[in-house]
Structures are given as structure tokens and as C-alpha cells.
Amino acid sequence: MRTIDDLDVKGRRVLVRADLNVPLDGETITDDGRIRASVPTIQTLAGRGAKVVVCAHLGRPKGKAEPKYSLRPVAARLGELLGQDVAFATDVVGDSAQATVAGLQDGQVALLENLRYEPGEESKDDQERGEFAARLAALAELYVGDGFGAVHRKHASVYDVPRLLPHAAGGLVVGEVEVLRRLTEHPERPYVVVLGGAKVSDKLGVIASLLTKVDRLLVGGGMAYTFLKAQGHEVGQSLLQEDQLDQVRGFLDQAAERGVELVLPVDVLAATEFGKDAPHDVVEASAIPADRQGLDIGPKTRELFAAKLADARTVFWNGPMGVFEFDAFAGGTRAVAEALIASDAFTVVGGGDSAAAVRRLGLPEDGFSHISTGGGASLEYLEGKTLPGLAALEDAE
Ligand code: ADP
Ligand code: MG
């Protein structure tokens, strides 16, 4: 993959596909991690005298302008972090975008409005996507792919534009790929993966693939209940995906055959309802009352998971251990995060919510070897899939 060091950018318009998909509460950015991660590449290009045109998406506006998904607040925050004004175009490829780009001096930065306001961005129709890509490409002379969180999408700004312009990978993408390569090619062992989050179905592919590679797989979060049920335990009102039970039984068998240690919760915090102040007790994972739901892993499980992480040389963690958004159910996620911080292993956190949890809990981000900006993208990479945005960047021109 060519990097930005291979491009001569001075005085040229460079379109940077970034991942600025941050959580918003109204117009307030509640976690600016992805914006901060995008700064170095933009700053380097601007510092070398490029006219930097940043494009990105926010949320799922489904092909039309929707003010609540506007990137305007992101432009302001990006400007603060860069320490220079960021011009904001109120459309993606229309009059405002063209005028904004035309007004850039060398070293200045502009942000286009949400790419997903345009139906062509996500279109499955190659021609519709291609037409939008051509309009986007016409705004610039060079392309830099730096939106790691979107490289698993076959979208115009990710997949089609790099075929139309000389291109390179930005520093964020280069760094993410290096880390993921280290996880997939000869990881130091023991290699332990911790999976959590809401749904097993989101992560079936990666579980199947990880079972052929890891020494231990620890499963917590909402997805653990489908595993517990598959083992024959009742899980009460806990999150359960009945339709995945067969698949999960297959995983249990496969782990046993391959000698992969599959570690499930032994106790949980069982709450009377889903809510931040829900009354709850610690119960054995094998004795969840019928009217309760498990919202976090229990204290014995936290210790067990920490012990299973203690001698690891490589750790990948994706998905919170409980409903960390509620303080009462954030303890399991905190315990796993602290076990990673305490470990000497090469530790990688992947997943939007997992990374947000680390910051929300006030844990030091530099306590981990790497916090990935891409959840879906890192999982698909680990699964061994070809990521459209990386494939496009690997092509020679
Ligand atoms: P990531 O974005 O890190 O990949 P996911 O999106 O898969 O993680 O899952 C995150 C969500 O899972 C969080 O919103 C969290 O509240 C939810 N979750 C975790 N444990 C449970 C549980 N026991 N019951 C319900 N939801 C849970
Ligand atoms: Mg998520």
C-alpha cells in the first residue's frame, strides 16, 4: 500500500476519506475519539501544503439530507483539534462543496457535508455509485483513504473514488492494518480473545474464524446468554438469540475438538428489569431466575476472566461485558479493561462501544497497545475477509 509519504501533495487538492462517525447528543459530541484519530493525517497533509478536502459520514441518513446527521458540529471540533479553521460545505458535491473547495488556499482544510446524504454513496447499483464517485473525485486531484471504520464498506467514497484518482493510505489505516496483521500472522501465544456486546449474530463469522486461531475465547456481554442456553442453562429474561442456538452449539463442539478453551460467565448480575437503577443480585450463571435478566458479568467471572488474561501474550477484546452505559452494570467491562491494562501482552481493543467504554470509564487509553477505530472493519479483517476499501488502496493506481 502506498502511503501519504509517496504522494506529492503541495498545492494540490487532496480528498481524504476519514471516519468521523461520532456519537452525538443533539449537537454535542459525546466521544470525539474518531475525530482525534483522524487529525494526524489531515495535519500532515495540510502541513505539506495540500488543500485538504475531508469527506466522511455520520449515522444513517439513508440518502437524503437530515439535519440531525449534519457534520457541522464535527467541523467545529475538528477545527479546534487542528488549531485551524475548517471550512464547512453544506452539501456533498453541489454548489457549496465546489465553492468551498475552490476557496481553499494551500494548507487549508474543508469538510464536506455527510456523504450519506447522497444516495449514490451506499448504492448497491455500480452505475449509481460510480456516478456519485465521479462527482466526488472531480473535487480533487489525489485521494487518501484514512477512514478505517468504513473500509469494510463497498461505498463510493471508500471503494470507487480510489479507482478514479492517484491514491494512498493515510497513517491511521496503515497503523490499523499493521496491528491487525500482527494479530492474524503469528500472534504470540497464549492468544486470548474476549468477546462481548449485544448480539451473537453480529459476530458469528469472527467466532468461527477465531476458533481456528486462538488459545482461549472468553465470552461475556449479552451474547454470553445464547452460549449459556446452548449449554442447557435457563437464562430468564436475558438477551437470547434462539435462532442462533444451533450455531452456538456448533461452536462449543468445535472449541472442544480443537482444544480451544471457551470460557463463559459463572455468575451474573441479574436485574429485575432493563434500566439504570434496576434492582439486581449476583446469581450463579446456572441459576438465573425466570423473571430476571443478566446485565453484567458477576464478581467471580471478573476474577476468572482476569486470571485467564494474566498469562496472555496477545489479547484482542471486542464488545462490553455488560450494559456499561448504566454505572451499576459497568463493573464487568471495567474489570476486563483493567486486566488488559495490567497485562504485558500486546493488547488490542476493537469495537466502537468497547472503545467508548474505555473512555467513559475514565481508563487511560495508553494502557492498551492499540485501540482500533473500526469495530466492524477489524472484525471482518480478523475473519479473513477482503475489505473493499483496503483492496482499492492496494491497487497500483
Ligand atoms: P462493539 O461496538 O464494541 O462491537 P457491540 O455493539 O457488539 O459492541 O455491543 C455493545 C452493546 O452491548 C452495548 O450497548 C451494551 O449495552 C450491550 N450489552 C452488553 N452486555 C449486555 C447485556 N448483558 N444485555 C444487554 N445488552 C448488553
Ligand atoms: Mg457497537
Coordinates of C-alpha atoms and ligand atoms in Angstrom, one line a residue:
M1 CA 0.0 0.0 0.0
R2 CA 1.3 3.4 -0.9
T3 CA 1.3 5.9 2.0
I4 CA 1.0 9.7 2.0
D5 CA 4.8 9.9 2.0
D6 CA 4.7 8.6 -1.6
L7 CA 2.4 11.5 -2.7
D8 CA 3.5 14.9 -3.8
V9 CA 0.7 17.0 -2.3
K10 CA 1.9 20.6 -2.3
G11 CA -0.6 22.9 -3.8
R12 CA -2.9 20.0 -4.8
R13 CA -6.4 19.2 -3.8
V14 CA -6.4 16.0 -1.7
L15 CA -9.7 14.3 -0.9
V16 CA -9.3 12.5 2.5
R17 CA -11.9 9.8 3.3
A18 CA -12.0 10.0 7.1
D19 CA -14.1 8.2 9.7
L20 CA -15.8 11.0 11.8
N21 CA -18.8 8.9 12.8
V22 CA -19.0 10.1 16.4
P23 CA -21.9 9.8 18.9
L24 CA -23.9 13.0 19.2
D25 CA -26.4 14.1 21.8
G26 CA -28.2 16.8 19.8
E27 CA -25.3 18.9 18.5
T28 CA -22.9 17.8 21.4
I29 CA -20.2 15.3 20.5
T30 CA -20.2 12.8 23.4
D31 CA -17.0 11.0 22.3
D32 CA -14.6 12.6 19.9
G33 CA -12.2 9.7 19.7
R34 CA -12.6 9.2 16.0
I35 CA -12.1 12.9 15.2
R36 CA -8.9 12.8 17.2
A37 CA -7.7 9.7 15.4
S38 CA -8.2 11.5 12.1
V39 CA -6.2 14.6 13.0
P40 CA -2.6 13.3 12.3
T41 CA -3.1 12.5 8.6
I42 CA -5.1 15.8 7.9
Q43 CA -2.5 17.8 9.8
T44 CA 0.4 16.2 7.9
L45 CA -1.2 16.9 4.5
A46 CA -2.1 20.5 5.4
G47 CA 1.5 20.9 6.8
R48 CA 2.9 19.8 3.4
G49 CA 0.8 22.5 1.7
A50 CA -2.1 20.4 0.4
K51 CA -5.6 21.8 0.0
V52 CA -7.3 19.2 2.2
V53 CA -10.9 18.2 1.4
V54 CA -12.2 15.9 4.1
C55 CA -15.2 13.7 3.5
A56 CA -17.0 11.4 6.0
H57 CA -20.4 10.0 7.0
L58 CA -22.4 10.3 10.2
G59 CA -25.1 7.9 11.2
R60 CA -27.6 6.5 8.7
P61 CA -29.5 9.3 6.9
K62 CA -30.4 6.9 4.1
G63 CA -29.6 9.0 1.0
K64 CA -31.2 12.3 1.9
A65 CA -30.3 15.5 3.9
E66 CA -31.4 15.2 7.6
P67 CA -30.2 18.0 9.9
K68 CA -29.7 15.7 12.9
Y69 CA -27.0 13.9 10.9
S70 CA -25.2 17.0 9.8
L71 CA -21.4 17.0 10.1
R72 CA -21.3 20.7 11.0
P73 CA -20.6 20.1 14.8
V74 CA -17.8 17.8 13.7
A75 CA -16.2 20.5 11.5
A76 CA -16.1 22.8 14.5
R77 CA -14.5 20.1 16.7
L78 CA -12.0 19.2 14.0
G79 CA -11.0 22.8 13.7
E80 CA -10.4 23.0 17.5
L81 CA -8.2 19.9 17.4
L82 CA -6.3 21.0 14.3
G83 CA -5.9 24.5 15.7
Q84 CA -7.0 26.0 12.4
D85 CA -10.4 26.8 10.8
V86 CA -12.2 24.1 8.9
A87 CA -14.4 25.4 6.1
F88 CA -17.7 23.6 6.0
A89 CA -19.6 22.8 2.8
T90 CA -23.4 22.4 3.3
D91 CA -23.7 19.8 0.6
V92 CA -21.5 16.9 -0.6
V93 CA -20.8 17.5 -4.2
G94 CA -23.0 20.5 -5.0
D95 CA -22.5 24.3 -5.3
S96 CA -21.4 24.7 -1.7
A97 CA -18.8 21.9 -2.0
Q98 CA -17.4 23.3 -5.2
A99 CA -17.2 26.8 -3.9
T100 CA -15.7 25.7 -0.6
V101 CA -13.0 23.7 -2.3
A102 CA -12.3 26.5 -4.9
G103 CA -11.8 28.9 -2.0
L104 CA -9.1 26.7 -0.3
Q105 CA -5.5 28.1 0.0
D106 CA -2.5 25.7 0.3
G107 CA -2.5 24.3 3.8
Q108 CA -6.2 24.9 4.4
V109 CA -8.9 22.3 5.3
A110 CA -12.5 21.9 4.4
L111 CA -15.1 19.3 5.4
L112 CA -17.9 18.2 3.1
E113 CA -21.4 17.5 4.4
N114 CA -22.4 13.9 5.3
L115 CA -21.6 11.6 2.4
R116 CA -24.7 9.5 3.2
Y117 CA -27.0 12.5 2.3
E118 CA -26.3 11.3 -1.3
P119 CA -28.0 8.0 -2.3
G120 CA -25.0 7.2 -4.6
E121 CA -22.7 6.8 -1.6
E122 CA -24.1 3.5 -0.3
S123 CA -25.9 2.4 -3.5
K124 CA -25.6 -1.3 -4.5
D125 CA -26.0 -0.2 -8.1
D126 CA -22.5 0.1 -9.6
Q127 CA -23.5 2.8 -12.0
E128 CA -25.3 5.0 -9.5
R129 CA -22.4 4.6 -7.1
G130 CA -19.9 5.2 -9.9
E131 CA -21.7 8.4 -11.0
F132 CA -21.6 9.8 -7.5
A133 CA -17.9 8.7 -7.1
A134 CA -17.0 10.6 -10.3
R135 CA -18.6 13.9 -8.9
L136 CA -16.7 13.4 -5.6
A137 CA -13.4 12.6 -7.4
A138 CA -13.9 15.8 -9.6
L139 CA -13.4 17.9 -6.4
A140 CA -9.8 16.7 -6.0
E141 CA -6.6 15.6 -7.7
L142 CA -5.5 13.0 -5.2
Y143 CA -7.2 10.6 -2.8
V144 CA -6.2 9.4 0.7
G145 CA -8.1 6.6 2.3
D146 CA -7.9 7.1 6.1
G147 CA -11.4 6.1 7.3
F148 CA -10.5 2.7 8.8
G149 CA -14.0 2.3 10.4
A150 CA -15.5 2.3 6.9
V151 CA -13.0 0.2 4.9
H152 CA -15.3 -2.8 5.1
R153 CA -18.0 -1.0 3.1
K154 CA -18.2 -1.1 -0.7
H155 CA -19.2 2.6 -0.8
A156 CA -18.4 5.2 -3.4
S157 CA -16.1 7.3 -1.2
V158 CA -14.3 4.1 0.0
Y159 CA -14.2 1.8 -2.9
D160 CA -14.9 3.7 -6.2
V161 CA -13.1 7.1 -5.7
P162 CA -9.6 5.5 -5.2
R163 CA -10.0 3.9 -8.7
L164 CA -10.5 7.3 -10.2
L165 CA -7.6 9.2 -8.6
P166 CA -4.0 8.5 -7.7
H167 CA -4.3 7.4 -4.1
A168 CA -2.5 6.4 -0.9
A169 CA -3.5 5.0 2.5
G170 CA -3.4 7.5 5.4
G171 CA -1.5 6.9 8.6
L172 CA -4.5 5.7 10.6
V173 CA -5.3 3.0 8.1
V174 CA -1.6 2.0 7.8
G175 CA -1.4 1.7 11.6
E176 CA -4.6 -0.3 12.0
V177 CA -3.6 -2.8 9.3
E178 CA -0.2 -3.3 10.9
V179 CA -1.9 -4.2 14.2
L180 CA -4.4 -6.5 12.7
R181 CA -1.7 -8.2 10.7
R182 CA 0.2 -8.8 14.0
L183 CA -3.0 -10.5 15.3
T184 CA -3.5 -12.7 12.3
E185 CA 0.0 -13.6 11.4
H186 CA 2.0 -15.4 14.1
P187 CA 0.4 -13.9 17.2
E188 CA 2.5 -14.5 20.3
R189 CA 0.8 -17.2 22.5
P190 CA -1.2 -17.6 24.5
Y191 CA -3.5 -15.6 22.3
V192 CA -6.7 -14.8 24.2
V193 CA -9.8 -13.1 22.7
V194 CA -12.6 -11.6 24.8
L195 CA -15.9 -11.1 23.1
G196 CA -19.0 -9.4 24.4
G197 CA -21.6 -6.9 23.2
A198 CA -25.2 -7.3 22.4
K199 CA -25.7 -9.9 19.7
V200 CA -24.0 -13.2 18.8
S201 CA -25.4 -12.8 15.3
D202 CA -23.2 -9.8 14.6
K203 CA -20.1 -11.8 15.4
L204 CA -20.8 -15.4 14.1
G205 CA -18.2 -15.1 11.3
V206 CA -15.5 -13.9 13.5
I207 CA -16.2 -16.5 16.2
A208 CA -16.0 -19.3 13.6
S209 CA -12.7 -18.0 12.4
L210 CA -11.2 -17.2 15.8
L211 CA -11.9 -20.8 17.0
T212 CA -9.2 -21.9 14.5
K213 CA -6.6 -19.4 15.7
V214 CA -6.9 -18.6 19.4
D215 CA -5.9 -20.5 22.6
R216 CA -8.7 -19.1 24.7
L217 CA -12.0 -17.4 23.9
L218 CA -13.8 -15.6 26.8
V219 CA -17.4 -14.7 26.1
G220 CA -19.3 -12.1 28.1
G221 CA -21.9 -9.4 27.5
G222 CA -25.3 -10.0 26.0
M223 CA -24.1 -12.7 23.7
A224 CA -23.0 -15.0 26.6
Y225 CA -26.6 -15.9 27.3
T226 CA -27.1 -17.7 24.0
F227 CA -23.9 -19.7 24.9
L228 CA -25.2 -20.4 28.4
K229 CA -28.6 -21.5 27.0
A230 CA -26.8 -23.7 24.4
Q231 CA -25.1 -25.4 27.4
G232 CA -28.5 -26.1 28.8
H233 CA -28.9 -23.3 31.3
E234 CA -32.0 -21.2 31.7
V235 CA -31.3 -17.5 31.1
G236 CA -34.6 -15.9 32.3
Q237 CA -35.3 -12.6 30.5
S238 CA -31.6 -12.1 29.4
L239 CA -30.8 -11.3 25.9
L240 CA -31.2 -14.5 23.9
Q241 CA -31.0 -15.3 20.2
E242 CA -32.9 -18.6 20.0
D243 CA -32.3 -18.8 16.2
Q244 CA -28.5 -18.9 16.9
L245 CA -28.6 -21.8 19.3
D246 CA -27.6 -24.5 16.8
Q247 CA -24.8 -22.4 15.5
V248 CA -23.5 -21.7 19.0
R249 CA -23.7 -25.4 20.0
G250 CA -21.5 -26.0 16.9
F251 CA -19.0 -23.5 18.3
L252 CA -19.0 -25.3 21.7
D253 CA -18.3 -28.6 19.9
Q254 CA -15.7 -27.1 17.7
A255 CA -13.9 -25.5 20.6
A256 CA -13.8 -28.8 22.4
E257 CA -12.5 -30.7 19.4
R258 CA -9.7 -28.1 18.8
G259 CA -8.7 -27.8 22.4
V260 CA -9.7 -24.1 22.5
E261 CA -10.6 -23.1 26.0
L262 CA -14.0 -21.5 25.7
V263 CA -14.7 -19.6 29.0
L264 CA -18.3 -18.5 29.9
P265 CA -19.6 -16.5 32.8
V266 CA -20.0 -18.4 36.1
D267 CA -22.1 -15.7 37.7
V268 CA -24.0 -12.6 36.5
L269 CA -25.8 -9.5 37.9
A270 CA -29.4 -10.5 37.4
A271 CA -31.7 -7.4 37.3
T272 CA -35.5 -7.2 37.6
E273 CA -35.7 -5.0 34.5
F274 CA -33.5 -3.2 31.9
G275 CA -32.8 0.1 33.5
K276 CA -30.0 2.2 35.1
D277 CA -31.4 1.8 38.6
A278 CA -32.8 -1.7 38.2
P279 CA -32.6 -3.8 41.4
H280 CA -30.3 -6.7 41.0
D281 CA -28.4 -9.6 42.7
V282 CA -25.4 -11.7 41.9
V283 CA -26.6 -15.2 40.9
E284 CA -24.8 -18.3 39.5
A285 CA -24.9 -18.4 35.7
S286 CA -26.7 -21.8 36.1
A287 CA -29.4 -20.3 38.3
I288 CA -30.8 -17.2 36.6
P289 CA -34.3 -16.7 37.9
A290 CA -37.0 -16.8 35.2
D291 CA -38.1 -13.2 35.8
R292 CA -34.5 -11.7 35.8
Q293 CA -32.1 -10.6 33.1
G294 CA -28.4 -10.7 33.2
L295 CA -27.0 -7.2 32.6
D296 CA -23.3 -7.7 33.6
I297 CA -20.9 -10.5 34.5
G298 CA -20.6 -11.2 38.2
P299 CA -17.6 -10.8 40.6
K300 CA -16.4 -14.5 40.2
T301 CA -16.5 -14.2 36.5
R302 CA -14.5 -10.9 36.6
E303 CA -11.8 -12.8 38.6
L304 CA -11.9 -15.8 36.3
F305 CA -11.6 -13.7 33.2
A306 CA -8.7 -11.7 34.7
A307 CA -6.9 -15.0 35.6
K308 CA -7.4 -16.2 32.0
L309 CA -5.9 -13.0 30.7
A310 CA -3.0 -12.9 33.2
D311 CA -0.5 -15.0 31.2
A312 CA -1.7 -13.9 27.7
R313 CA 0.9 -12.6 25.2
T314 CA -1.7 -11.4 22.7
V315 CA -5.2 -10.1 23.5
F316 CA -8.0 -8.9 21.3
W317 CA -11.1 -7.5 23.1
N318 CA -14.3 -6.7 21.3
G319 CA -17.6 -5.9 23.0
P320 CA -18.6 -4.7 26.5
M321 CA -19.2 -7.3 29.2
G322 CA -22.4 -5.7 30.3
V323 CA -24.6 -2.7 29.8
F324 CA -21.8 -0.4 30.7
E325 CA -23.9 2.7 29.8
F326 CA -25.5 2.2 33.2
D327 CA -23.0 2.7 36.0
A328 CA -24.4 -0.3 38.0
F329 CA -23.6 -2.6 35.2
A330 CA -20.2 -1.3 34.0
G331 CA -18.1 -3.2 36.5
G332 CA -17.5 -6.3 34.4
T333 CA -16.4 -4.1 31.4
R334 CA -14.1 -2.2 33.8
A335 CA -12.6 -5.4 35.2
V336 CA -11.8 -6.7 31.7
A337 CA -10.3 -3.4 30.7
E338 CA -8.2 -3.3 33.9
A339 CA -7.0 -6.8 33.3
L340 CA -5.8 -5.7 29.8
I341 CA -4.1 -2.7 31.2
A342 CA -2.3 -4.8 33.8
S343 CA -1.1 -7.3 31.3
D344 CA 2.2 -7.3 29.5
A345 CA 0.6 -8.7 26.4
F346 CA 0.1 -7.0 23.1
T347 CA -3.5 -5.7 23.8
V348 CA -5.9 -4.5 21.2
V349 CA -9.4 -3.1 21.7
G350 CA -11.8 -3.2 18.8
G351 CA -15.3 -2.0 18.5
G352 CA -17.0 1.4 18.7
D353 CA -18.8 0.7 22.0
S354 CA -15.8 -1.0 23.6
A355 CA -13.5 2.0 22.8
A356 CA -16.2 4.4 24.0
A357 CA -16.5 2.3 27.3
V358 CA -12.8 2.6 27.9
R359 CA -13.0 6.4 27.7
R360 CA -16.3 6.6 29.5
L361 CA -14.9 4.7 32.5
G362 CA -12.0 7.1 32.6
L363 CA -9.4 4.5 31.9
P364 CA -6.1 5.5 30.3
E365 CA -6.1 4.9 26.6
D366 CA -2.4 4.4 26.6
G367 CA -2.8 1.5 28.9
F368 CA -3.6 -0.6 25.7
S369 CA -1.2 -1.3 22.9
H370 CA -3.9 -0.2 20.4
I371 CA -7.5 1.0 20.4
S372 CA -9.0 0.4 17.0
T373 CA -11.3 3.0 15.5
G374 CA -13.1 0.3 13.5
G375 CA -15.4 -2.3 15.0
G376 CA -16.9 -4.0 12.0
A377 CA -13.8 -3.4 9.9
S378 CA -11.5 -5.0 12.4
L379 CA -13.8 -8.0 12.9
E380 CA -14.1 -8.6 9.2
Y381 CA -10.3 -8.3 8.9
L382 CA -9.8 -10.9 11.6
E383 CA -12.4 -13.1 9.9
G384 CA -10.1 -13.1 6.8
K385 CA -12.5 -11.2 4.5
T386 CA -11.3 -8.9 1.8
L387 CA -12.1 -5.4 2.8
P388 CA -13.2 -3.3 -0.3
G389 CA -11.6 -0.1 0.9
L390 CA -8.2 -1.8 1.6
A391 CA -8.3 -3.7 -1.7
A392 CA -8.9 -0.4 -3.6
L393 CA -6.0 1.2 -1.8
E394 CA -3.7 -1.7 -2.7
D395 CA -4.4 -1.4 -6.4
A396 CA -1.4 0.3 -8.1
E397 CA -3.2 3.4 -9.4
Ligands
ADP1 P1 -18.9 -3.0 20.0 O1 -19.4 -1.7 19.4 O2 -17.7 -2.7 20.9 O3 -18.5 -4.0 18.9 P2 -21.5 -4.1 20.4 O4 -22.1 -3.1 19.5 O5 -21.5 -5.5 19.9 O6 -20.0 -3.7 20.8 O7 -22.3 -4.2 21.7 C1 -22.4 -3.1 22.6 C2 -23.7 -3.1 23.3 O8 -23.9 -4.3 24.0 C3 -23.7 -2.0 24.4 O9 -24.7 -1.0 24.1 C4 -24.1 -2.8 25.7 O10 -25.1 -2.1 26.5 C5 -24.7 -4.1 25.1 N1 -24.7 -5.2 26.1 C6 -23.6 -5.7 26.7 N2 -24.0 -6.6 27.6 C7 -25.3 -6.7 27.6 C8 -26.3 -7.5 28.3 N3 -25.9 -8.4 29.2 N4 -27.6 -7.3 28.0 C9 -28.0 -6.4 27.0 N5 -27.1 -5.6 26.3 C10 -25.8 -5.8 26.6
MG2 MG -21.4 -1.3 18.6

